[in-house]
Coordinates of C-alpha atoms and ligand atoms in Angstrom, one line a residue:
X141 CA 0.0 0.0 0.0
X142 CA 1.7 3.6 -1.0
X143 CA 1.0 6.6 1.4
X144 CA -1.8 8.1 1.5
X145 CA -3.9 5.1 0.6
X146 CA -4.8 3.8 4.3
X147 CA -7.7 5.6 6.4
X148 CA -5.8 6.8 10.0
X149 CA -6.5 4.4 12.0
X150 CA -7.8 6.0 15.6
X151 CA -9.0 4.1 17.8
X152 CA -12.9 5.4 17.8
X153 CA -12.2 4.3 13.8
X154 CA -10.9 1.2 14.5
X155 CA -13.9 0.3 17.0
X156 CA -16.6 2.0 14.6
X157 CA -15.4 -0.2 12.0
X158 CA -14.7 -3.3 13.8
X159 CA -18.7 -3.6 14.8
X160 CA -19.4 -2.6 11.9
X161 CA -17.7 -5.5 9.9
X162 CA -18.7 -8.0 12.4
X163 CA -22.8 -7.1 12.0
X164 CA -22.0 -7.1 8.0
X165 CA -20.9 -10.4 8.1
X166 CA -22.5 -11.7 10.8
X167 CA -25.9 -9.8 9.6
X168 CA -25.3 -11.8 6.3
X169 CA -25.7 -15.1 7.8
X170 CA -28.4 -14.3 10.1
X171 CA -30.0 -13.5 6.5
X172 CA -29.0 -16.9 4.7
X173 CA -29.7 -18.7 7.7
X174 CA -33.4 -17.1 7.8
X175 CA -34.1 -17.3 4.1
X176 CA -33.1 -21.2 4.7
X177 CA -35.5 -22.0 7.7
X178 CA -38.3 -20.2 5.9
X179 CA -37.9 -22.0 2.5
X180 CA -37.5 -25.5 4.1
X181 CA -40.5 -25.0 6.3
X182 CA -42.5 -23.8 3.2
X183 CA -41.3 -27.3 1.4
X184 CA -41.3 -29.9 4.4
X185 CA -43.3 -30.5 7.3
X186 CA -41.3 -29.3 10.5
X187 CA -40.5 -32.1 11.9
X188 CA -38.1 -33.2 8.8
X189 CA -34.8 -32.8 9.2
X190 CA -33.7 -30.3 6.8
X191 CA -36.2 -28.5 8.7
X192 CA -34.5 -29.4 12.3
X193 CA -30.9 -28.7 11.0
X194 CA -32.3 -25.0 9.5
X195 CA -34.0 -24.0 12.9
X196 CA -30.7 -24.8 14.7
X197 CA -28.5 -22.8 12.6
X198 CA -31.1 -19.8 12.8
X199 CA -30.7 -20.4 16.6
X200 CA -27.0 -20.4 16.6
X201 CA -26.5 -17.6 14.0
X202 CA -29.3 -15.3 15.9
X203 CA -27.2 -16.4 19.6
X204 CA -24.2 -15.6 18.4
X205 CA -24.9 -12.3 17.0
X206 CA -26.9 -11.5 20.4
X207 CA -24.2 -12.3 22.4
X208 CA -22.4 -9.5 20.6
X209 CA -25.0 -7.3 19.9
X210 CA -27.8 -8.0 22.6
X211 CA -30.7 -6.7 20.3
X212 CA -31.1 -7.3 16.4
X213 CA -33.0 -4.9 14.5
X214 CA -33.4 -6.2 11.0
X215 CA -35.3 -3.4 9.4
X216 CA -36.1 -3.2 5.7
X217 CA -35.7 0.5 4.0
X218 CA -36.6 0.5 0.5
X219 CA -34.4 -1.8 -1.2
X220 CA -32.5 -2.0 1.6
X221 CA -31.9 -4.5 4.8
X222 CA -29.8 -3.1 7.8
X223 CA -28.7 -5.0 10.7
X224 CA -28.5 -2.3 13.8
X225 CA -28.0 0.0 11.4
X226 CA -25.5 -1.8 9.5
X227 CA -26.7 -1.6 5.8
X228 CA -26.2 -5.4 4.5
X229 CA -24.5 -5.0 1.0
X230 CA -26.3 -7.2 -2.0
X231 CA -24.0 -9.2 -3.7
X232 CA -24.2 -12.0 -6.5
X233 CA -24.2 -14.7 -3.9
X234 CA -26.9 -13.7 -1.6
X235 CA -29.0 -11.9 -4.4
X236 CA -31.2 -15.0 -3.9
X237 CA -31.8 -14.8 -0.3
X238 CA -31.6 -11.5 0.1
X239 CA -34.3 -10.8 -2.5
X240 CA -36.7 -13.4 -0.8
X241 CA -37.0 -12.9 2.7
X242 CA -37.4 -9.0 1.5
X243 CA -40.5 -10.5 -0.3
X244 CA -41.7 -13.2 2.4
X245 CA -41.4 -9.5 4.9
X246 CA -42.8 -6.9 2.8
X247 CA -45.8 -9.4 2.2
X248 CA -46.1 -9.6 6.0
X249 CA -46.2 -6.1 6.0
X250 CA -43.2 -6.1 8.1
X251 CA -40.5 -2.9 8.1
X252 CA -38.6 -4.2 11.0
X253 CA -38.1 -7.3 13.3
X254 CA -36.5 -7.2 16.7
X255 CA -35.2 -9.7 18.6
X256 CA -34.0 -9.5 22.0
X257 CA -31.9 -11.9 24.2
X258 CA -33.4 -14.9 25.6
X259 CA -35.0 -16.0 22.4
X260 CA -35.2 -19.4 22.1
X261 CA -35.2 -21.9 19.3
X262 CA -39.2 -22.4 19.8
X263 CA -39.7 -18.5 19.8
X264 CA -37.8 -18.5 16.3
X265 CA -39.8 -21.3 14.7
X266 CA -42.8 -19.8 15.7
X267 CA -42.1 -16.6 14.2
X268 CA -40.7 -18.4 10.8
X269 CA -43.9 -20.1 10.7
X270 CA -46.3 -17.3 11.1
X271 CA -44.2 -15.5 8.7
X272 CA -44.9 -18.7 6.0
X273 CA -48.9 -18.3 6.7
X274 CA -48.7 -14.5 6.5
X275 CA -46.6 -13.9 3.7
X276 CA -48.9 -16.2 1.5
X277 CA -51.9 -14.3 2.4
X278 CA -52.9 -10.7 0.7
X279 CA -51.5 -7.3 1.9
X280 CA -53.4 -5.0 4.3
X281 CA -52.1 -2.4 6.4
X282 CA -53.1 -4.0 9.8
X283 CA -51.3 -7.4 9.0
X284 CA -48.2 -6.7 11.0
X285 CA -50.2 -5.8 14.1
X286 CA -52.2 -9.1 13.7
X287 CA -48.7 -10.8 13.2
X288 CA -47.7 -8.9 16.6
X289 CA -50.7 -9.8 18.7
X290 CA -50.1 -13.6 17.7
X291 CA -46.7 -13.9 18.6
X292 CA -47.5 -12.8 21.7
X293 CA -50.7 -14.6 21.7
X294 CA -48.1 -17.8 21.1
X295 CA -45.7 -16.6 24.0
X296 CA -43.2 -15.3 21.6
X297 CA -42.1 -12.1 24.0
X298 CA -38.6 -11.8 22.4
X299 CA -39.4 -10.9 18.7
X300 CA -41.4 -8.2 17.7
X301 CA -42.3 -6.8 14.2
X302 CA -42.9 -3.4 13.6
X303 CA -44.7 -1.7 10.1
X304 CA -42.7 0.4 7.9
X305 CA -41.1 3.5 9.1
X306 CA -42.4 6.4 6.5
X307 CA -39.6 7.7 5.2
X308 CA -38.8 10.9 2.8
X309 CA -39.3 9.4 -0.8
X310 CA -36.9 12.2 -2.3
X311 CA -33.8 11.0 -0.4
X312 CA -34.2 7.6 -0.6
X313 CA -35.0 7.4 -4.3
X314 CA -31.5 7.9 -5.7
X315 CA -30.4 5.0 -3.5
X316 CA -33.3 2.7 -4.3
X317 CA -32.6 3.1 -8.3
X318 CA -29.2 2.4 -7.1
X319 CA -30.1 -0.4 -5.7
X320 CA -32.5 -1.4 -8.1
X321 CA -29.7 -1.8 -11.0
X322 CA -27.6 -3.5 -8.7
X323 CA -30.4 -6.2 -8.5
X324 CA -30.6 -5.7 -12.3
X325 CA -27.2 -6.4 -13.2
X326 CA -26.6 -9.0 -10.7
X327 CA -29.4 -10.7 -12.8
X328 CA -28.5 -10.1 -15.8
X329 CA -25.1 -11.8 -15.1
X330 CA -26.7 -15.0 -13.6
X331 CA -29.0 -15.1 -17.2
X332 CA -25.9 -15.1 -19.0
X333 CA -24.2 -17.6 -17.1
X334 CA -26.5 -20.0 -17.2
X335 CA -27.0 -19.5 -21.3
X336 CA -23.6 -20.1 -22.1
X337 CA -23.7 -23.3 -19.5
X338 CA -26.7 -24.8 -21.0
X339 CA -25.4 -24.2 -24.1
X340 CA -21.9 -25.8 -22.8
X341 CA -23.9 -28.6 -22.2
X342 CA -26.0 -28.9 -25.2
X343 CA -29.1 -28.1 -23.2
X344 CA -31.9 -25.2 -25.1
X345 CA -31.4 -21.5 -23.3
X346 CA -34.1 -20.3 -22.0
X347 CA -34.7 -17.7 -24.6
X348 CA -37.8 -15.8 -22.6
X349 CA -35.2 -15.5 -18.9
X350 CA -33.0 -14.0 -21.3
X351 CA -35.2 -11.4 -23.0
X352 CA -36.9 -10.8 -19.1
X353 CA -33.7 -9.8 -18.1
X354 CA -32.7 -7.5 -21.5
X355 CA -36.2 -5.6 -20.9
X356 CA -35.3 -5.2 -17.0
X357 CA -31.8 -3.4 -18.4
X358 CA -33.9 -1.1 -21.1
X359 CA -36.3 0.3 -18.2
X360 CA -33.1 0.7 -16.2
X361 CA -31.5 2.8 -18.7
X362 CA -34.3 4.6 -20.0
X363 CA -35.5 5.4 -16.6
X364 CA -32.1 6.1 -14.7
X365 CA -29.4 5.6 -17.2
X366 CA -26.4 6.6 -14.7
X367 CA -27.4 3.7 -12.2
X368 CA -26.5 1.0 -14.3
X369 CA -23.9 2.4 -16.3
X370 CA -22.1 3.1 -13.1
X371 CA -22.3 -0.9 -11.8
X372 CA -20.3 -1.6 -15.5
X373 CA -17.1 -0.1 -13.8
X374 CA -17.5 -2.4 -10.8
X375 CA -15.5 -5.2 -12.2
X376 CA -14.4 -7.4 -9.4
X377 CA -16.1 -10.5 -10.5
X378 CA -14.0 -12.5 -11.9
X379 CA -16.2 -14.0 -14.5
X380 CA -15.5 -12.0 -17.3
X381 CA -17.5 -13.9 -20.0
X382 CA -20.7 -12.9 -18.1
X383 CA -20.2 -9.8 -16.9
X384 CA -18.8 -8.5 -20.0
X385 CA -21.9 -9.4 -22.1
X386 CA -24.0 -7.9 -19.8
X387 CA -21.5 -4.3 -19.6
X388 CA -21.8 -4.8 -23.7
X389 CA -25.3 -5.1 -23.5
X390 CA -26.1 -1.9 -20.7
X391 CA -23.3 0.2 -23.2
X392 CA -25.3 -0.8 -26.1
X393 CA -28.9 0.5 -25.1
X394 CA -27.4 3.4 -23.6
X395 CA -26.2 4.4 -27.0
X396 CA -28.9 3.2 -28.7
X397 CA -31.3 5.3 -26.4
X398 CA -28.7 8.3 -27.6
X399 CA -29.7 7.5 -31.1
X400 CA -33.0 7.7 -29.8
X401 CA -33.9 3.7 -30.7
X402 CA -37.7 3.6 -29.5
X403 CA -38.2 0.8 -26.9
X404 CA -39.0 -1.9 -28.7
X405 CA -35.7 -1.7 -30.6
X406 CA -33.6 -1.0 -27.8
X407 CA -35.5 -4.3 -26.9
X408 CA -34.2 -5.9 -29.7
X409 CA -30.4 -4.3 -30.2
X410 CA -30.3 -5.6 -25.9
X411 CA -30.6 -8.8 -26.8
X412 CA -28.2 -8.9 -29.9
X413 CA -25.7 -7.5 -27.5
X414 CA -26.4 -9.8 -24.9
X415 CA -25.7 -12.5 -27.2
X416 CA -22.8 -11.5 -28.9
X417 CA -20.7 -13.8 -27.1
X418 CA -22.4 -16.8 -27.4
X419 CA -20.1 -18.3 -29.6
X420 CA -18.0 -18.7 -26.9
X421 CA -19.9 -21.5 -25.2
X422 CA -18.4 -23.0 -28.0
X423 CA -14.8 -22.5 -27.4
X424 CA -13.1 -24.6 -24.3
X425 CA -12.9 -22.8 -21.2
X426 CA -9.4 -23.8 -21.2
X427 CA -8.7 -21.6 -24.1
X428 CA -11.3 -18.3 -22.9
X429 CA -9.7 -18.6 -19.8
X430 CA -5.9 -18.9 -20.5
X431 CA -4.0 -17.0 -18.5
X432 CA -0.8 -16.7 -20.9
X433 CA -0.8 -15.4 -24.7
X434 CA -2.9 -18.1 -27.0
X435 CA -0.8 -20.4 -29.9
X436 CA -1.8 -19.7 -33.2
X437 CA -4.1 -23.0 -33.3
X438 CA -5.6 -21.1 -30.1
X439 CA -6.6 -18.3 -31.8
X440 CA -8.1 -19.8 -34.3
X441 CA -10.2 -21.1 -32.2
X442 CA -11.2 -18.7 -30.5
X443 CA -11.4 -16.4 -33.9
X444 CA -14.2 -19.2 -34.4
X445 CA -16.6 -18.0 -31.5
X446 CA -18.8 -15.4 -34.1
X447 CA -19.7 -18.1 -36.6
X448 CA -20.0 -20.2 -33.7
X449 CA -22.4 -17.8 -32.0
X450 CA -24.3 -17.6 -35.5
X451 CA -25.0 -21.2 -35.7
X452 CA -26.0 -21.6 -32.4
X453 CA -28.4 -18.8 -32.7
X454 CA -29.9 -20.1 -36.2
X455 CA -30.0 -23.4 -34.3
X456 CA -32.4 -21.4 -31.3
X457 CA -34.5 -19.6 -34.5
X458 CA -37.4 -21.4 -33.6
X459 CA -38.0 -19.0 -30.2
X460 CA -39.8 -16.1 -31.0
X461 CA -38.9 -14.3 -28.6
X462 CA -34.9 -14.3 -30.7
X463 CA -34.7 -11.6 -32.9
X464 CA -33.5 -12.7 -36.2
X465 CA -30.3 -9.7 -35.8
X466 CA -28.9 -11.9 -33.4
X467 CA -27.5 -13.9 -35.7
X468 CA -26.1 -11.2 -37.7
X469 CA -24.5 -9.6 -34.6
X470 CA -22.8 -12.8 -33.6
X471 CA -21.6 -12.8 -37.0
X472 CA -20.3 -9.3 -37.9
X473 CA -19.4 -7.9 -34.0
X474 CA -15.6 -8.7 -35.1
X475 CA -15.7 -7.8 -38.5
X476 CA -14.3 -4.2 -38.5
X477 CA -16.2 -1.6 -40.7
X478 CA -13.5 -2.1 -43.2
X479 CA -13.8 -6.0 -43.0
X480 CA -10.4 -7.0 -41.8
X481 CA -11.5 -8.2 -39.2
X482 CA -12.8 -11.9 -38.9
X483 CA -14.5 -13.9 -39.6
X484 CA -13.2 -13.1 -43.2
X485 CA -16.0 -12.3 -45.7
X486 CA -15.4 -13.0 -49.8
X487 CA -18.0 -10.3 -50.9
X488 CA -18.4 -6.7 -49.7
X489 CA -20.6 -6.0 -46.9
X490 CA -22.0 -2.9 -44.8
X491 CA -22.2 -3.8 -41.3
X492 CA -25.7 -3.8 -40.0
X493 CA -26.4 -0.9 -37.4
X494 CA -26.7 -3.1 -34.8
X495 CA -23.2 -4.8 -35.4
X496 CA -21.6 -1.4 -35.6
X497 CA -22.9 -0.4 -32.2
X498 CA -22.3 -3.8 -30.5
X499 CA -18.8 -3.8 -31.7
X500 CA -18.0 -0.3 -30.3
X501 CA -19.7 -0.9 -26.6
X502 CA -17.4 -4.5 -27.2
X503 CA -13.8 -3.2 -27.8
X504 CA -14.6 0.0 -25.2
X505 CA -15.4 -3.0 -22.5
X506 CA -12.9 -5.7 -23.5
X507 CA -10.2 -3.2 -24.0
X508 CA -11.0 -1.5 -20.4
X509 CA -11.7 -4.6 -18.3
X510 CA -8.4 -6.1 -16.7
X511 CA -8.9 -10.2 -18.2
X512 CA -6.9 -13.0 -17.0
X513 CA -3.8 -12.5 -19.4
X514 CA -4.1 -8.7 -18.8
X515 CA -2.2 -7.3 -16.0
X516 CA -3.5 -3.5 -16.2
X517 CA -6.2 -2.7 -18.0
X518 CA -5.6 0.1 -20.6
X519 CA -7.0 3.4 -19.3
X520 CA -10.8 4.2 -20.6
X521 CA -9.6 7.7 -22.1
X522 CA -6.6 6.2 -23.8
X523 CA -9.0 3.7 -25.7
X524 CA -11.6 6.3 -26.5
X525 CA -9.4 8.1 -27.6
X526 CA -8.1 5.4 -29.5
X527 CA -11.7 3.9 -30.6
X528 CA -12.0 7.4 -32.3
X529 CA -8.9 8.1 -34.1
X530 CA -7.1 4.8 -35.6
X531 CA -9.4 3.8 -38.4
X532 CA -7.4 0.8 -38.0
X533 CA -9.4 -0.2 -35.2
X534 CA -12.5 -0.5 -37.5
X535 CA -15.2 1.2 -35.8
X536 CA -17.8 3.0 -37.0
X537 CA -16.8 6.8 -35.7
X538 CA -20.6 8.2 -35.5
X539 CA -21.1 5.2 -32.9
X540 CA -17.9 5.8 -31.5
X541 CA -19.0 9.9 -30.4
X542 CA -21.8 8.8 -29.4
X543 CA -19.9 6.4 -26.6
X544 CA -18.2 9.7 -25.9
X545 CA -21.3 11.4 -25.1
X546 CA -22.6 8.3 -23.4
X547 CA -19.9 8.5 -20.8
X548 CA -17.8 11.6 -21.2
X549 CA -14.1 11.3 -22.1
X550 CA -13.2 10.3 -18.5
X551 CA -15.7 7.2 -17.7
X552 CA -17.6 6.8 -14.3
X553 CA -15.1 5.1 -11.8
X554 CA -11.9 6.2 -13.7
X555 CA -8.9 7.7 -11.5
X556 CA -7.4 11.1 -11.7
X557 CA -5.0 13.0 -10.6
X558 CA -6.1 16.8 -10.2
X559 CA -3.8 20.0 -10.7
X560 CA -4.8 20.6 -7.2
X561 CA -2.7 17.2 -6.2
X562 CA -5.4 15.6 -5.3
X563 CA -6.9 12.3 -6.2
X564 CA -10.8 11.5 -7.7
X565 CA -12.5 8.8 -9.2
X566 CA -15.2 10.0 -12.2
X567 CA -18.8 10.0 -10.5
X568 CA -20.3 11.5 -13.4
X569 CA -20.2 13.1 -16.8
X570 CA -20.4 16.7 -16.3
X571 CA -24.5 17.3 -15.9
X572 CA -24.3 20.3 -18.4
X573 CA -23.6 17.4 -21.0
X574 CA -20.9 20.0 -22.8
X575 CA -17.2 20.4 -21.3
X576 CA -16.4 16.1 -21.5
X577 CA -13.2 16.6 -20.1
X578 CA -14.7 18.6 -16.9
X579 CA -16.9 15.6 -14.9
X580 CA -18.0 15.3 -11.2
X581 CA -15.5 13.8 -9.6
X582 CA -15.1 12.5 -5.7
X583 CA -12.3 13.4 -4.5
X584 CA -11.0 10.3 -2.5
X585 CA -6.9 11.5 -1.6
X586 CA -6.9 15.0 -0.6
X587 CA -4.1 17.4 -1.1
X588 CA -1.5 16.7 1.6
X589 CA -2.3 13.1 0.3
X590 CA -4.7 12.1 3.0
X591 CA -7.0 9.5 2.2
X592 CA -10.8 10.9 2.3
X593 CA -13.2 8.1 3.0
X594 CA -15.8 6.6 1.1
X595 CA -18.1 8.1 -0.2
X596 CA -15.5 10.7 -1.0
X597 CA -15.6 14.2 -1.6
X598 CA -18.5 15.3 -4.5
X599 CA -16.8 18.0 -6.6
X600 CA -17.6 19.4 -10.1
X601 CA -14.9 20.0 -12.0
X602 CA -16.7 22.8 -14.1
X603 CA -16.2 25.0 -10.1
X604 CA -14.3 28.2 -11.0
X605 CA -13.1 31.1 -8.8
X606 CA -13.6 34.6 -8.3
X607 CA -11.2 35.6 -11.5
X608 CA -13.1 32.8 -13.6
X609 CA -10.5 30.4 -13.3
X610 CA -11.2 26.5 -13.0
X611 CA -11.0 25.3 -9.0
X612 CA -9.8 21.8 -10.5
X613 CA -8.3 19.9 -13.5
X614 CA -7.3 17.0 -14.3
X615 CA -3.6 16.5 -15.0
X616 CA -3.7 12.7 -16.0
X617 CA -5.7 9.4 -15.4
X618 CA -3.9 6.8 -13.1
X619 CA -4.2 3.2 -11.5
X620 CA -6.6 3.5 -8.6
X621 CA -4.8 0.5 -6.4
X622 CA -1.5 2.8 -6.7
X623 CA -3.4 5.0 -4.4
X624 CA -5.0 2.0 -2.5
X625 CA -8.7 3.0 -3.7
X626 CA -11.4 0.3 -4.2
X627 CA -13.7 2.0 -6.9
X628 CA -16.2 0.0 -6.0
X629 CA -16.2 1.4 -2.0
X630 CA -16.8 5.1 -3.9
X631 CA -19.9 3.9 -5.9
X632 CA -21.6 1.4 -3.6
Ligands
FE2_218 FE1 -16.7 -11.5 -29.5
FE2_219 FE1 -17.4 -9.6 -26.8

């Protein structure tokens, strides 16, 4: 770690954050552990034993966090779950339970459930199975007092649930949307995934999961563009295949929706770009995931993966729901405008539109995402830049501007040094939509090199002072980890 990139570590700080990373992790289990009582109970009678082994480790789970904690309040905000206050972060592996037991509560009624020590294991199945009987009955604004009165009714004096607090829509909206394309994305991801696997294993996709999720990332987009567009900076997954079809696919309606594409067709040009890839459930993993440079025999077969892709595709035709461009995009997303690209075409061509915009939202991803044989990724400016000046590249320019307008010249999450010596990530294309090279920025290292915590500093760039000059510029784009940033801490 260089200087400036740890958080001073007082001792307040160091307590604050200790608690804090306890009740996220512990809170985490106490979800999985509920989400698991409540779904076995719903499935088997109680006295099975998956049903036994779940109600013990909702016992221990809930003991050992009261031993620590000596109340839980799991309370449901919007789109959110805190544990004591300890917002519980939504990640691809608890999307599932995380999601559910916000359903099985918000049925109930429920905002927030308390438990106090001395709960016992009998108290808890009680409450999971009131919550079962509840949850599958119809919402009205007195169920969580009936749930209330027959807890008690049943002895249970240690848990209590409590309606909704009404909260201030405005401030919470910008975090629910946020936390609504996190739910889209994490989604979107698991769609892909298990395309290419059932593909992998010669088993039909399921065509209409794919196109649910493509709508879900239009309405995103159209609705809240910079939500989503944000979360494709956020690569720490390690699963590039996925995750980069699904960044292809949010860059892709974004500029479509700049080219002003009507619904439906951004409908359409989402799943093309969704799909792009799926050649490469054709290729061995060994080879996609190949950590040194590919042989020659490699590459070709990994040059394979858009006629691959188009076969496949032609091969799915009969779902309706699979627009016929698809096929075409699979085909043509590596061809280059001046077809030198591949796969290598005998007659002259023009590129459907679709192709040309899938092919500029793929190379701006590929080239910016660090992949397994990549040690640092190529800063997004640098390949802009380069996108737009090297016909070489092959990409159609008029899609390529409007990537710039998309996301400015410096993307959302890149890192820059300021003339002020100070240290930002990109939050934002400036709002004004004119001066590219002038975005919000959060400042995250201060001057004197002092790390400035998460969520950072929110500072426009476009600030000037008294005699009209500009408060800030930025002097060059760097490596966040130099500095010890996270970019995903800033945008989370
Ligand atoms: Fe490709
Ligand atoms: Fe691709």
């Amino acid at each position: 770690m260089t200087a400036g990139g740890q958080p001073p570590r007082g001792s307040i700080a160091e307590t604050v954050q200790t608690t804090d990373g306890f009740l996220r992790h512990a809170g985490r289990e106490f979800l999985v552990v509920l989400y698991t009582a409540v779904r076995s109970l719903k499935l088997y009678p109680i006295e099975n034993a998956q049903v036994q082994k779940a109600l013990d480790d909702l016992t221990a789970t809930t003991k050992h966090l009261l031993d620590v904690e000596k109340e839980i309040e799991l309370r449901m905000q919007g789109e959110f779950i805190f544990v004591n206050s300890t917002r519980l972060r939504l990640d691809l592996d608890n999307y599932a339970s995380f999601s559910h037991i916000l359903g099985v509560l918000r049925q109930s009624g429920i905002g927030a459930v308390r438990i106090d020590e001395g709960v016992e294991r009998k108290q808890l199945q009680i409450f999971v199975s009131l919550l079962l009987s509840y949850a599958a009955k119809g919402v009205t604004a007195t169920k969580v007092f009936e749930l209330a009165q027959k807890l008690s009714d049943a002895g249970v004096t240690h848990i209590g649930v409590e309606p909704p607090l009404e909260t201030d829509e405005d401030t919470e909206d910008e975090e629910r949307q946020k936390e609504a394309a996190k739910r889209t994305y994490a989604r979107s991801v698991a769609v892909t995934k298990e395309v290419i696997n059932s593909i992998r294993m010669g088993r039909t996709a399921n065509v209409k999961k794919v196109k649910r999720a493509v709508q879900a990332i239009v309405d995103q987009v159209l609705n809240n563009e910079a939500s989503l567009m944000g979360l494709t900076t956020l690569r720490d997954y390690d699963e590039y295949t996925f995750t980069h079809s699904v960044n292809v696919c949010i860059f892709s309606v974004a500029m479509g929706k700049k080219l002003g594409f009507t619904r439906l067709q951004l409908y359409d040009l989402g799943m093309t770009a969704l799909l792009h890839d799926v050649g490469k459930a054709r290729v061995p993993v060994t080879i996609l995931n190949k950590t040194t440079g590919l042989d020659e025999e490699e590459w070709r077969i990994m040059q394979a993966h858009p006629w691959l892709g188009a076969l496949t595709l032609f091969a799915m035709r009969s779902h309706d729901e699979l627009p016929y461009r698809t096929i075409l995009v699979a085909h043509e997303h590596h061809m280059k405008t001046d077809l030198t690209g591949y796969p290598k075409v005998v007659r002259e061509r023009a590129l459907g539109i679709f192709s040309r915009i899938v092919s500029v939202a793929d190379g701006f991803d590929a080239a910016t995402t660090r992949r397994s044989y990549q040690t640092v990724p190529i800063e997004p400016d640098q390949v802009l830049r380069e996108m737009w000046q090297n016909p070489k590249r092959g990409y159609d320019t008029v899609m390529v501007k409007a990537l710039i307008n998309l996301i400015g010249v410096y993307p959302v999450g890149t890192c820059v040094i300021l003339d002020t010596f100070e240290i930002g990530l990109v939050a934002a294309p400036n709002p004004e939509g004119q001066q590219l090279n002038r975005p919000m920025v959060r400042i995250a290292v201060d001057a004197d090199g002092g790390s400035v915590p998460p969520p950072g500093t929110l500072v426009s760039l476009t600030e000037q002072d008294e005699s009209g000059a500009y408060r800030r510029s930025i002097v060059k784009v760097t490596n966040p980890e130099r500095y010890g940033l996270t970019v995903g801490d800033y945008f989370v």
